[in-house]
Short mmCIF file of N, CA, C and O in Angstrom, two decimals:
data_model
loop_
_atom_site.label_atom_id
_atom_site.label_comp_id
_atom_site.label_asym_id
_atom_site.label_seq_id
_atom_site.Cartn_x
_atom_site.Cartn_y
_atom_site.Cartn_z
N MET A 1 -146.63 73.24 -67.82
CA MET A 1 -146.12 72.19 -67.00
C MET A 1 -144.83 71.66 -67.60
O MET A 1 -144.72 71.51 -68.87
N ARG A 2 -143.90 71.40 -66.80
CA ARG A 2 -142.60 70.90 -67.24
C ARG A 2 -142.64 69.46 -67.67
O ARG A 2 -143.23 68.62 -67.03
N LYS A 3 -141.98 69.12 -68.80
CA LYS A 3 -141.92 67.76 -69.33
C LYS A 3 -141.09 66.87 -68.43
O LYS A 3 -140.08 67.30 -67.85
N ASP A 4 -141.50 65.59 -68.31
CA ASP A 4 -140.63 64.64 -67.64
C ASP A 4 -139.47 64.28 -68.60
O ASP A 4 -139.52 64.55 -69.78
N TRP A 5 -138.44 63.63 -68.04
CA TRP A 5 -137.24 63.35 -68.85
C TRP A 5 -137.54 62.43 -70.01
O TRP A 5 -137.01 62.61 -71.11
N ASP A 6 -138.36 61.37 -69.82
CA ASP A 6 -138.65 60.48 -70.93
C ASP A 6 -139.33 61.20 -72.09
O ASP A 6 -138.99 61.00 -73.23
N THR A 7 -140.30 62.06 -71.79
CA THR A 7 -141.02 62.79 -72.83
C THR A 7 -140.02 63.81 -73.49
O THR A 7 -140.05 63.91 -74.77
N TYR A 8 -139.16 64.42 -72.75
CA TYR A 8 -138.22 65.35 -73.27
C TYR A 8 -137.30 64.69 -74.28
O TYR A 8 -137.12 65.19 -75.40
N PHE A 9 -136.70 63.52 -73.90
CA PHE A 9 -135.76 62.89 -74.82
C PHE A 9 -136.49 62.20 -75.99
O PHE A 9 -135.93 62.18 -77.11
N LEU A 10 -137.69 61.76 -75.78
CA LEU A 10 -138.46 61.22 -76.94
C LEU A 10 -138.79 62.29 -77.89
O LEU A 10 -138.73 62.12 -79.12
N ASP A 11 -139.13 63.46 -77.43
CA ASP A 11 -139.39 64.61 -78.32
C ASP A 11 -138.15 64.95 -79.11
O ASP A 11 -138.21 65.29 -80.31
N ILE A 12 -136.97 64.90 -78.51
CA ILE A 12 -135.72 65.09 -79.24
C ILE A 12 -135.57 64.02 -80.34
O ILE A 12 -135.12 64.34 -81.43
N ALA A 13 -135.89 62.80 -80.04
CA ALA A 13 -135.78 61.72 -81.06
C ALA A 13 -136.65 62.07 -82.29
O ALA A 13 -136.24 61.81 -83.41
N PHE A 14 -137.80 62.66 -82.07
CA PHE A 14 -138.66 63.11 -83.20
C PHE A 14 -137.98 64.25 -83.99
O PHE A 14 -138.10 64.28 -85.18
N GLU A 15 -137.29 65.08 -83.33
CA GLU A 15 -136.55 66.14 -84.01
C GLU A 15 -135.46 65.55 -84.84
O GLU A 15 -135.23 65.95 -86.01
N VAL A 16 -134.72 64.56 -84.32
CA VAL A 16 -133.67 63.90 -84.99
C VAL A 16 -134.20 63.21 -86.25
O VAL A 16 -133.58 63.19 -87.34
N ALA A 17 -135.37 62.63 -86.14
CA ALA A 17 -136.00 61.88 -87.27
C ALA A 17 -136.20 62.77 -88.47
O ALA A 17 -136.20 62.29 -89.61
N GLU A 18 -136.35 64.03 -88.29
CA GLU A 18 -136.48 64.99 -89.39
C GLU A 18 -135.30 65.05 -90.34
O GLU A 18 -135.36 65.53 -91.45
N ARG A 19 -134.17 64.48 -89.88
CA ARG A 19 -132.94 64.42 -90.74
C ARG A 19 -132.95 63.15 -91.61
O ARG A 19 -132.06 62.98 -92.49
N SER A 20 -133.91 62.22 -91.40
CA SER A 20 -133.93 60.98 -92.15
C SER A 20 -133.93 61.23 -93.63
O SER A 20 -134.57 62.19 -94.12
N THR A 21 -133.26 60.39 -94.39
CA THR A 21 -133.19 60.53 -95.84
C THR A 21 -133.95 59.41 -96.53
O THR A 21 -133.86 59.32 -97.74
N CYS A 22 -134.69 58.59 -95.81
CA CYS A 22 -135.53 57.59 -96.42
C CYS A 22 -136.97 58.01 -96.15
O CYS A 22 -137.43 58.02 -95.01
N PRO A 23 -137.69 58.37 -97.19
CA PRO A 23 -139.05 58.86 -97.03
C PRO A 23 -140.06 57.80 -96.62
O PRO A 23 -141.17 58.12 -96.21
N ARG A 24 -139.67 56.52 -96.74
CA ARG A 24 -140.65 55.47 -96.38
C ARG A 24 -140.97 55.44 -94.86
O ARG A 24 -142.07 55.08 -94.47
N ARG A 25 -139.94 55.73 -94.08
CA ARG A 25 -140.16 55.74 -92.63
C ARG A 25 -139.05 56.64 -92.02
O ARG A 25 -137.89 56.31 -92.09
N MET A 26 -139.49 57.76 -91.43
CA MET A 26 -138.55 58.67 -90.81
C MET A 26 -138.48 58.35 -89.31
O MET A 26 -139.45 58.58 -88.58
N VAL A 27 -137.36 57.80 -88.90
CA VAL A 27 -137.20 57.37 -87.49
C VAL A 27 -135.99 58.08 -86.92
O VAL A 27 -134.97 58.28 -87.59
N GLY A 28 -136.10 58.43 -85.66
CA GLY A 28 -135.04 59.04 -84.89
C GLY A 28 -134.75 58.27 -83.59
O GLY A 28 -135.64 57.68 -83.07
N ALA A 29 -133.48 58.32 -83.16
CA ALA A 29 -133.07 57.64 -81.95
C ALA A 29 -132.10 58.50 -81.18
O ALA A 29 -131.22 59.14 -81.79
N VAL A 30 -132.18 58.41 -79.85
CA VAL A 30 -131.25 59.17 -79.00
C VAL A 30 -130.80 58.27 -77.86
O VAL A 30 -131.65 57.70 -77.17
N VAL A 31 -129.48 58.13 -77.69
CA VAL A 31 -128.94 57.36 -76.59
C VAL A 31 -128.62 58.36 -75.43
O VAL A 31 -127.95 59.36 -75.71
N VAL A 32 -129.14 58.04 -74.27
CA VAL A 32 -128.99 58.92 -73.14
C VAL A 32 -128.49 58.16 -71.94
O VAL A 32 -128.96 57.06 -71.63
N LYS A 33 -127.50 58.76 -71.26
CA LYS A 33 -127.00 58.18 -70.00
C LYS A 33 -126.83 59.30 -69.01
O LYS A 33 -126.22 60.33 -69.31
N ASN A 34 -127.37 59.10 -67.80
CA ASN A 34 -127.31 60.09 -66.73
C ASN A 34 -127.82 61.43 -67.22
O ASN A 34 -127.22 62.48 -66.93
N LYS A 35 -128.93 61.43 -67.97
CA LYS A 35 -129.58 62.62 -68.43
C LYS A 35 -128.71 63.44 -69.39
O LYS A 35 -128.95 64.62 -69.63
N ARG A 36 -127.75 62.76 -70.05
CA ARG A 36 -126.87 63.37 -71.05
C ARG A 36 -126.97 62.61 -72.35
O ARG A 36 -126.86 61.36 -72.36
N ILE A 37 -127.12 63.31 -73.46
CA ILE A 37 -127.18 62.70 -74.77
C ILE A 37 -125.81 62.25 -75.17
O ILE A 37 -124.83 63.02 -75.19
N LYS A 38 -125.71 60.97 -75.46
CA LYS A 38 -124.41 60.33 -75.90
C LYS A 38 -124.32 60.14 -77.37
O LYS A 38 -123.24 60.05 -77.92
N GLY A 39 -125.47 59.98 -78.07
CA GLY A 39 -125.47 59.79 -79.49
C GLY A 39 -126.91 59.93 -80.07
O GLY A 39 -127.84 59.70 -79.35
N THR A 40 -126.91 60.29 -81.31
CA THR A 40 -128.22 60.36 -82.02
C THR A 40 -128.08 59.65 -83.37
O THR A 40 -127.02 59.47 -83.86
N GLY A 41 -129.24 59.27 -83.89
CA GLY A 41 -129.22 58.59 -85.20
C GLY A 41 -130.58 58.71 -85.87
O GLY A 41 -131.59 58.86 -85.23
N TYR A 42 -130.55 58.63 -87.17
CA TYR A 42 -131.76 58.64 -87.98
C TYR A 42 -131.59 57.68 -89.15
O TYR A 42 -130.47 57.34 -89.51
N ASN A 43 -132.67 57.31 -89.76
CA ASN A 43 -132.63 56.46 -90.93
C ASN A 43 -131.95 57.17 -92.07
O ASN A 43 -132.36 58.22 -92.49
N GLY A 44 -130.86 56.60 -92.56
CA GLY A 44 -130.06 57.22 -93.63
C GLY A 44 -129.09 56.25 -94.19
O GLY A 44 -128.75 55.23 -93.61
N SER A 45 -128.58 56.63 -95.34
CA SER A 45 -127.58 55.79 -96.02
C SER A 45 -126.23 55.76 -95.33
O SER A 45 -125.91 56.64 -94.55
N ALA A 46 -125.44 54.76 -95.67
CA ALA A 46 -124.08 54.66 -95.11
C ALA A 46 -123.32 55.91 -95.59
O ALA A 46 -123.55 56.42 -96.69
N SER A 47 -122.39 56.34 -94.79
CA SER A 47 -121.58 57.51 -95.10
C SER A 47 -120.97 57.44 -96.51
O SER A 47 -120.35 56.41 -96.83
N GLY A 48 -121.25 58.47 -97.28
CA GLY A 48 -120.64 58.54 -98.63
C GLY A 48 -121.48 57.91 -99.75
O GLY A 48 -121.17 58.06 -100.90
N LEU A 49 -122.54 57.17 -99.34
CA LEU A 49 -123.38 56.54 -100.38
C LEU A 49 -124.63 57.40 -100.64
O LEU A 49 -125.02 58.26 -99.85
N ALA A 50 -125.22 57.14 -101.79
CA ALA A 50 -126.42 57.87 -102.21
C ALA A 50 -127.60 57.66 -101.21
O ALA A 50 -127.75 56.60 -100.62
N HIS A 51 -128.37 58.70 -101.07
CA HIS A 51 -129.55 58.65 -100.13
C HIS A 51 -130.81 58.32 -100.97
O HIS A 51 -130.86 58.55 -102.15
N CYS A 52 -131.83 57.76 -100.28
CA CYS A 52 -133.09 57.47 -100.87
C CYS A 52 -133.70 58.72 -101.52
O CYS A 52 -134.28 58.65 -102.57
N THR A 53 -133.54 59.82 -100.80
CA THR A 53 -134.11 61.09 -101.32
C THR A 53 -133.50 61.54 -102.62
O THR A 53 -134.06 62.30 -103.36
N ASP A 54 -132.26 61.04 -102.91
CA ASP A 54 -131.58 61.37 -104.16
C ASP A 54 -131.73 60.35 -105.24
O ASP A 54 -131.94 60.66 -106.42
N GLU A 55 -131.64 59.07 -104.85
CA GLU A 55 -131.59 58.00 -105.83
C GLU A 55 -132.80 57.06 -105.76
O GLU A 55 -132.91 56.15 -106.58
N GLY A 56 -133.64 57.18 -104.78
CA GLY A 56 -134.82 56.33 -104.55
C GLY A 56 -134.49 55.19 -103.62
O GLY A 56 -133.29 54.91 -103.36
N CYS A 57 -135.48 54.57 -103.06
CA CYS A 57 -135.30 53.47 -102.15
C CYS A 57 -134.98 52.20 -102.90
O CYS A 57 -135.32 52.07 -104.06
N ILE A 58 -134.28 51.30 -102.22
CA ILE A 58 -134.04 49.93 -102.77
C ILE A 58 -134.82 49.03 -101.84
O ILE A 58 -134.47 48.80 -100.70
N VAL A 59 -135.95 48.55 -102.35
CA VAL A 59 -136.90 47.78 -101.49
C VAL A 59 -136.75 46.32 -101.76
O VAL A 59 -136.89 45.83 -102.90
N VAL A 60 -136.51 45.56 -100.70
CA VAL A 60 -136.41 44.08 -100.77
C VAL A 60 -137.33 43.56 -99.66
O VAL A 60 -137.18 43.99 -98.50
N ASN A 61 -138.27 42.67 -99.96
CA ASN A 61 -139.22 42.20 -98.99
C ASN A 61 -139.89 43.27 -98.18
O ASN A 61 -140.00 43.24 -96.96
N ASN A 62 -140.30 44.32 -98.87
CA ASN A 62 -141.04 45.46 -98.32
C ASN A 62 -140.23 46.28 -97.35
O ASN A 62 -140.76 47.06 -96.55
N HIS A 63 -138.88 46.17 -97.38
CA HIS A 63 -138.00 47.00 -96.56
C HIS A 63 -136.95 47.69 -97.42
O HIS A 63 -136.41 47.09 -98.36
N CYS A 64 -136.69 48.94 -97.06
CA CYS A 64 -135.63 49.65 -97.81
C CYS A 64 -134.30 49.20 -97.25
O CYS A 64 -133.99 49.35 -96.09
N ILE A 65 -133.43 48.66 -98.16
CA ILE A 65 -132.14 48.21 -97.71
C ILE A 65 -131.03 49.22 -97.98
O ILE A 65 -129.90 48.98 -97.65
N ARG A 66 -131.37 50.39 -98.50
CA ARG A 66 -130.40 51.43 -98.71
C ARG A 66 -130.01 52.08 -97.41
O ARG A 66 -128.89 52.59 -97.23
N THR A 67 -130.93 52.08 -96.44
CA THR A 67 -130.71 52.84 -95.23
C THR A 67 -130.21 51.98 -94.08
O THR A 67 -130.42 50.80 -93.97
N ILE A 68 -129.49 52.65 -93.16
CA ILE A 68 -129.13 52.13 -91.87
C ILE A 68 -130.15 52.65 -90.91
O ILE A 68 -130.50 53.80 -90.93
N HIS A 69 -130.69 51.77 -90.05
CA HIS A 69 -131.70 52.22 -89.13
C HIS A 69 -131.23 53.21 -88.10
O HIS A 69 -130.01 53.20 -87.74
N ALA A 70 -132.10 54.04 -87.62
CA ALA A 70 -131.78 55.10 -86.67
C ALA A 70 -131.08 54.54 -85.39
O ALA A 70 -130.12 55.12 -84.92
N GLU A 71 -131.58 53.42 -84.92
CA GLU A 71 -131.02 52.84 -83.67
C GLU A 71 -129.54 52.46 -83.91
O GLU A 71 -128.66 52.73 -83.04
N VAL A 72 -129.23 51.89 -85.04
CA VAL A 72 -127.86 51.49 -85.33
C VAL A 72 -126.94 52.71 -85.45
O VAL A 72 -125.88 52.78 -84.84
N ASN A 73 -127.42 53.72 -86.13
CA ASN A 73 -126.65 54.95 -86.27
C ASN A 73 -126.41 55.63 -84.89
O ASN A 73 -125.27 56.08 -84.66
N ALA A 74 -127.37 55.59 -84.03
CA ALA A 74 -127.18 56.14 -82.65
C ALA A 74 -126.20 55.35 -81.89
O ALA A 74 -125.34 55.88 -81.17
N LEU A 75 -126.30 53.99 -81.94
CA LEU A 75 -125.41 53.14 -81.21
C LEU A 75 -123.97 53.30 -81.70
O LEU A 75 -122.97 53.30 -80.89
N LEU A 76 -123.78 53.49 -83.02
CA LEU A 76 -122.44 53.69 -83.61
C LEU A 76 -121.75 54.97 -83.09
O LEU A 76 -120.54 55.09 -83.14
N GLU A 77 -122.50 55.93 -82.67
CA GLU A 77 -121.95 57.22 -82.16
C GLU A 77 -121.40 57.09 -80.73
O GLU A 77 -120.74 57.98 -80.29
N CYS A 78 -121.74 56.00 -80.07
CA CYS A 78 -121.40 55.87 -78.66
C CYS A 78 -120.31 54.87 -78.40
O CYS A 78 -120.17 53.89 -79.12
N THR A 79 -119.53 55.13 -77.38
CA THR A 79 -118.53 54.13 -76.96
C THR A 79 -119.24 53.07 -76.14
O THR A 79 -120.38 53.28 -75.69
N PRO A 80 -118.62 51.92 -75.97
CA PRO A 80 -119.24 50.88 -75.15
C PRO A 80 -119.57 51.35 -73.74
O PRO A 80 -120.62 51.00 -73.15
N GLU A 81 -118.72 52.14 -73.19
CA GLU A 81 -118.95 52.69 -71.80
C GLU A 81 -120.17 53.60 -71.81
O GLU A 81 -120.96 53.60 -70.78
N GLU A 82 -120.37 54.38 -72.82
CA GLU A 82 -121.55 55.27 -72.91
C GLU A 82 -122.83 54.50 -73.07
O GLU A 82 -123.86 54.93 -72.54
N ARG A 83 -122.79 53.36 -73.73
CA ARG A 83 -124.00 52.57 -73.94
C ARG A 83 -124.38 51.78 -72.69
O ARG A 83 -125.56 51.46 -72.45
N GLN A 84 -123.40 51.37 -71.90
CA GLN A 84 -123.60 50.52 -70.71
C GLN A 84 -124.56 51.19 -69.74
O GLN A 84 -124.25 52.20 -69.12
N GLY A 85 -125.76 50.57 -69.59
CA GLY A 85 -126.75 51.05 -68.62
C GLY A 85 -127.54 52.31 -69.12
O GLY A 85 -128.25 52.90 -68.35
N ALA A 86 -127.39 52.59 -70.40
CA ALA A 86 -128.06 53.77 -70.96
C ALA A 86 -129.52 53.46 -71.42
O ALA A 86 -129.91 52.30 -71.43
N THR A 87 -130.19 54.52 -71.77
CA THR A 87 -131.53 54.42 -72.38
C THR A 87 -131.48 54.89 -73.83
O THR A 87 -130.77 55.84 -74.12
N ILE A 88 -132.21 54.17 -74.70
CA ILE A 88 -132.33 54.63 -76.06
C ILE A 88 -133.78 55.01 -76.27
O ILE A 88 -134.69 54.26 -75.94
N TYR A 89 -134.00 56.21 -76.77
CA TYR A 89 -135.31 56.73 -77.07
C TYR A 89 -135.44 56.68 -78.58
O TYR A 89 -134.60 57.16 -79.30
N VAL A 90 -136.56 56.03 -79.05
CA VAL A 90 -136.77 55.81 -80.49
C VAL A 90 -138.17 56.22 -80.83
O VAL A 90 -139.13 55.94 -80.04
N THR A 91 -138.32 56.88 -81.96
CA THR A 91 -139.68 57.29 -82.38
C THR A 91 -140.57 56.09 -82.57
O THR A 91 -141.79 56.15 -82.36
N ASP A 92 -139.99 54.98 -83.07
CA ASP A 92 -140.78 53.78 -83.41
C ASP A 92 -140.20 52.55 -82.74
O ASP A 92 -138.98 52.49 -82.51
N ARG A 93 -141.05 51.61 -82.43
CA ARG A 93 -140.56 50.40 -81.76
C ARG A 93 -139.49 49.77 -82.66
O ARG A 93 -139.65 49.62 -83.86
N PRO A 94 -138.35 49.35 -82.07
CA PRO A 94 -137.29 48.78 -82.85
C PRO A 94 -137.66 47.47 -83.53
O PRO A 94 -138.42 46.65 -82.92
N CYS A 95 -137.19 47.23 -84.75
CA CYS A 95 -137.42 46.02 -85.46
C CYS A 95 -136.64 44.93 -84.81
O CYS A 95 -135.87 45.15 -83.85
N ALA A 96 -136.82 43.66 -85.22
CA ALA A 96 -136.16 42.52 -84.61
C ALA A 96 -134.63 42.65 -84.66
O ALA A 96 -133.93 42.39 -83.69
N GLU A 97 -134.07 43.05 -85.82
CA GLU A 97 -132.64 43.17 -85.92
C GLU A 97 -132.08 44.26 -85.03
O GLU A 97 -131.08 44.06 -84.35
N CYS A 98 -132.73 45.42 -84.98
CA CYS A 98 -132.23 46.48 -84.10
C CYS A 98 -132.40 46.09 -82.64
O CYS A 98 -131.56 46.42 -81.82
N SER A 99 -133.48 45.34 -82.35
CA SER A 99 -133.65 44.87 -80.97
C SER A 99 -132.48 44.05 -80.44
O SER A 99 -132.00 44.23 -79.38
N LYS A 100 -132.00 43.13 -81.34
CA LYS A 100 -130.85 42.31 -80.95
C LYS A 100 -129.60 43.15 -80.77
O LYS A 100 -128.88 42.89 -79.78
N LEU A 101 -129.40 44.13 -81.56
CA LEU A 101 -128.21 45.01 -81.40
C LEU A 101 -128.29 45.82 -80.13
O LEU A 101 -127.37 45.98 -79.41
N ILE A 102 -129.53 46.32 -79.82
CA ILE A 102 -129.74 47.07 -78.58
C ILE A 102 -129.45 46.20 -77.38
O ILE A 102 -128.74 46.61 -76.46
N ILE A 103 -129.99 45.00 -77.35
CA ILE A 103 -129.79 44.07 -76.30
C ILE A 103 -128.30 43.78 -76.09
O ILE A 103 -127.79 43.77 -74.94
N SER A 104 -127.57 43.58 -77.16
CA SER A 104 -126.14 43.26 -77.09
C SER A 104 -125.27 44.49 -76.76
O SER A 104 -124.11 44.30 -76.32
N SER A 105 -125.81 45.68 -76.89
CA SER A 105 -124.99 46.88 -76.79
C SER A 105 -124.78 47.33 -75.33
O SER A 105 -123.87 48.15 -75.05
N GLY A 106 -125.56 46.83 -74.40
CA GLY A 106 -125.43 47.28 -73.00
C GLY A 106 -126.57 48.24 -72.60
O GLY A 106 -126.63 48.63 -71.43
N ILE A 107 -127.40 48.63 -73.53
CA ILE A 107 -128.58 49.49 -73.23
C ILE A 107 -129.46 48.71 -72.31
O ILE A 107 -129.69 47.48 -72.51
N THR A 108 -130.03 49.38 -71.31
CA THR A 108 -130.91 48.68 -70.38
C THR A 108 -132.38 49.20 -70.39
O THR A 108 -133.25 48.60 -69.75
N ARG A 109 -132.62 50.28 -71.10
CA ARG A 109 -134.00 50.82 -71.26
C ARG A 109 -134.23 51.20 -72.70
O ARG A 109 -133.37 51.88 -73.30
N VAL A 110 -135.42 50.86 -73.21
CA VAL A 110 -135.81 51.34 -74.57
C VAL A 110 -137.18 52.02 -74.45
O VAL A 110 -138.15 51.41 -73.91
N VAL A 111 -137.25 53.28 -74.81
CA VAL A 111 -138.46 54.03 -74.74
C VAL A 111 -138.84 54.39 -76.16
O VAL A 111 -138.04 55.01 -76.90
N PHE A 112 -140.04 54.00 -76.60
CA PHE A 112 -140.50 54.27 -77.98
C PHE A 112 -141.90 54.87 -77.94
O PHE A 112 -142.67 54.64 -77.02
N ALA A 113 -142.26 55.58 -79.01
CA ALA A 113 -143.55 56.20 -79.08
C ALA A 113 -144.57 55.46 -79.95
O ALA A 113 -145.69 55.17 -79.52
N ARG A 114 -144.20 55.15 -81.21
CA ARG A 114 -145.11 54.55 -82.13
C ARG A 114 -144.87 53.04 -82.24
O ARG A 114 -143.72 52.66 -82.42
N ASP A 115 -145.89 52.29 -82.08
CA ASP A 115 -145.73 50.86 -82.23
C ASP A 115 -145.45 50.49 -83.69
O ASP A 115 -145.84 51.25 -84.62
N TYR A 116 -144.73 49.42 -83.89
CA TYR A 116 -144.30 49.02 -85.21
C TYR A 116 -144.32 47.52 -85.25
O TYR A 116 -143.97 46.80 -84.31
N HIS A 117 -144.74 47.01 -86.41
CA HIS A 117 -144.72 45.51 -86.59
C HIS A 117 -143.30 44.96 -86.37
O HIS A 117 -142.35 45.54 -86.85
N PHE A 118 -143.25 43.86 -85.63
CA PHE A 118 -141.92 43.25 -85.48
C PHE A 118 -142.06 41.76 -85.76
O PHE A 118 -143.11 41.13 -85.56
N ASP A 119 -140.99 41.20 -86.33
CA ASP A 119 -141.06 39.77 -86.67
C ASP A 119 -140.95 38.88 -85.45
O ASP A 119 -141.52 37.79 -85.43
N TYR A 120 -140.15 39.31 -84.47
CA TYR A 120 -139.96 38.56 -83.27
C TYR A 120 -139.62 39.50 -82.12
O TYR A 120 -138.86 40.44 -82.39
N ASP A 121 -140.19 39.27 -80.98
CA ASP A 121 -139.95 40.21 -79.80
C ASP A 121 -138.79 39.66 -78.99
O ASP A 121 -138.96 38.89 -78.08
N TRP A 122 -137.57 40.12 -79.32
CA TRP A 122 -136.36 39.68 -78.64
C TRP A 122 -136.34 40.20 -77.20
O TRP A 122 -135.67 39.59 -76.34
N PHE A 123 -137.05 41.28 -76.96
CA PHE A 123 -137.02 41.84 -75.59
C PHE A 123 -137.66 40.91 -74.58
O PHE A 123 -137.33 40.96 -73.40
N LYS A 124 -138.57 40.05 -75.03
CA LYS A 124 -139.18 39.04 -74.09
C LYS A 124 -138.13 38.13 -73.56
O LYS A 124 -138.24 37.57 -72.45
N GLU A 125 -137.07 37.89 -74.35
CA GLU A 125 -135.98 36.99 -73.90
C GLU A 125 -134.84 37.72 -73.19
O GLU A 125 -133.90 37.09 -72.81
N ALA A 126 -134.97 39.02 -73.04
CA ALA A 126 -133.94 39.85 -72.42
C ALA A 126 -134.58 40.66 -71.30
O ALA A 126 -134.75 41.87 -71.41
N PRO A 127 -134.94 40.03 -70.16
CA PRO A 127 -135.64 40.75 -69.07
C PRO A 127 -134.77 41.85 -68.48
O PRO A 127 -135.33 42.71 -67.76
N TRP A 128 -133.49 41.91 -68.76
CA TRP A 128 -132.62 42.96 -68.19
C TRP A 128 -132.75 44.27 -68.98
O TRP A 128 -132.26 45.32 -68.62
N VAL A 129 -133.50 44.20 -70.11
CA VAL A 129 -133.78 45.40 -70.92
C VAL A 129 -135.27 45.78 -70.77
O VAL A 129 -136.16 44.99 -71.13
N GLU A 130 -135.52 46.96 -70.22
CA GLU A 130 -136.92 47.40 -69.99
C GLU A 130 -137.40 48.06 -71.28
O GLU A 130 -136.77 48.99 -71.82
N LEU A 131 -138.53 47.62 -71.74
CA LEU A 131 -139.17 48.16 -72.98
C LEU A 131 -140.42 48.98 -72.57
O LEU A 131 -141.33 48.42 -71.92
N ILE A 132 -140.44 50.24 -72.92
CA ILE A 132 -141.47 51.15 -72.49
C ILE A 132 -142.11 51.81 -73.70
O ILE A 132 -141.45 52.42 -74.52
N HIS A 133 -143.45 51.59 -73.83
CA HIS A 133 -144.22 52.24 -74.90
C HIS A 133 -144.82 53.52 -74.31
O HIS A 133 -145.72 53.44 -73.50
N LEU A 134 -144.19 54.67 -74.70
CA LEU A 134 -144.63 55.96 -74.20
C LEU A 134 -145.32 56.66 -75.35
O LEU A 134 -144.67 57.35 -76.17
N GLU A 135 -146.63 56.48 -75.42
CA GLU A 135 -147.37 57.11 -76.56
C GLU A 135 -147.55 58.55 -76.28
O GLU A 135 -148.03 58.97 -75.24
N ARG A 136 -147.19 59.39 -77.22
CA ARG A 136 -147.35 60.82 -77.15
C ARG A 136 -148.76 61.20 -77.63
O ARG A 136 -149.29 60.61 -78.56
N GLU A 137 -149.38 62.22 -77.03
CA GLU A 137 -150.70 62.66 -77.49
C GLU A 137 -150.76 62.92 -78.97
O GLU A 137 -151.72 62.57 -79.67
N LYS A 138 -149.76 63.61 -79.49
CA LYS A 138 -149.79 64.03 -80.91
C LYS A 138 -149.60 62.86 -81.88
O LYS A 138 -149.81 63.03 -83.06
N ASP A 139 -149.20 61.64 -81.37
CA ASP A 139 -149.01 60.48 -82.26
C ASP A 139 -150.22 59.56 -82.23
O ASP A 139 -150.26 58.55 -82.89
N LYS A 140 -151.23 59.86 -81.44
CA LYS A 140 -152.40 58.97 -81.30
C LYS A 140 -153.33 59.16 -82.45
O LYS A 140 -153.37 60.11 -83.13
#
């Protein structure tokens, strides 16, 4: 049976996550507009800086601060026009900080597979952004 588009792009986000350089949480994100990939991102260090896999994580308040989150890296690859009205597919539910950036970026749909603890649900205050939990069989 042929995959639907949401499952297809979410599966690609899981492939992208395999490039993550922070072993604490391997996350992938894909920005899609009109069924075309506009940008991808994974948890990793800023360009030119040491990676967790090389130097270890820097953990503050139980979060690794060495890495840039997958969602941010994916958004940085896109122009504002590419983000406007697009969907971001993420392996894990975006954290509160990434949620605010997604809301501000022009993205109108967020599809994620694995639930993740969040400090505050900014999407409740942004009804113009649709949040979809699409649990994959293999992640249950």
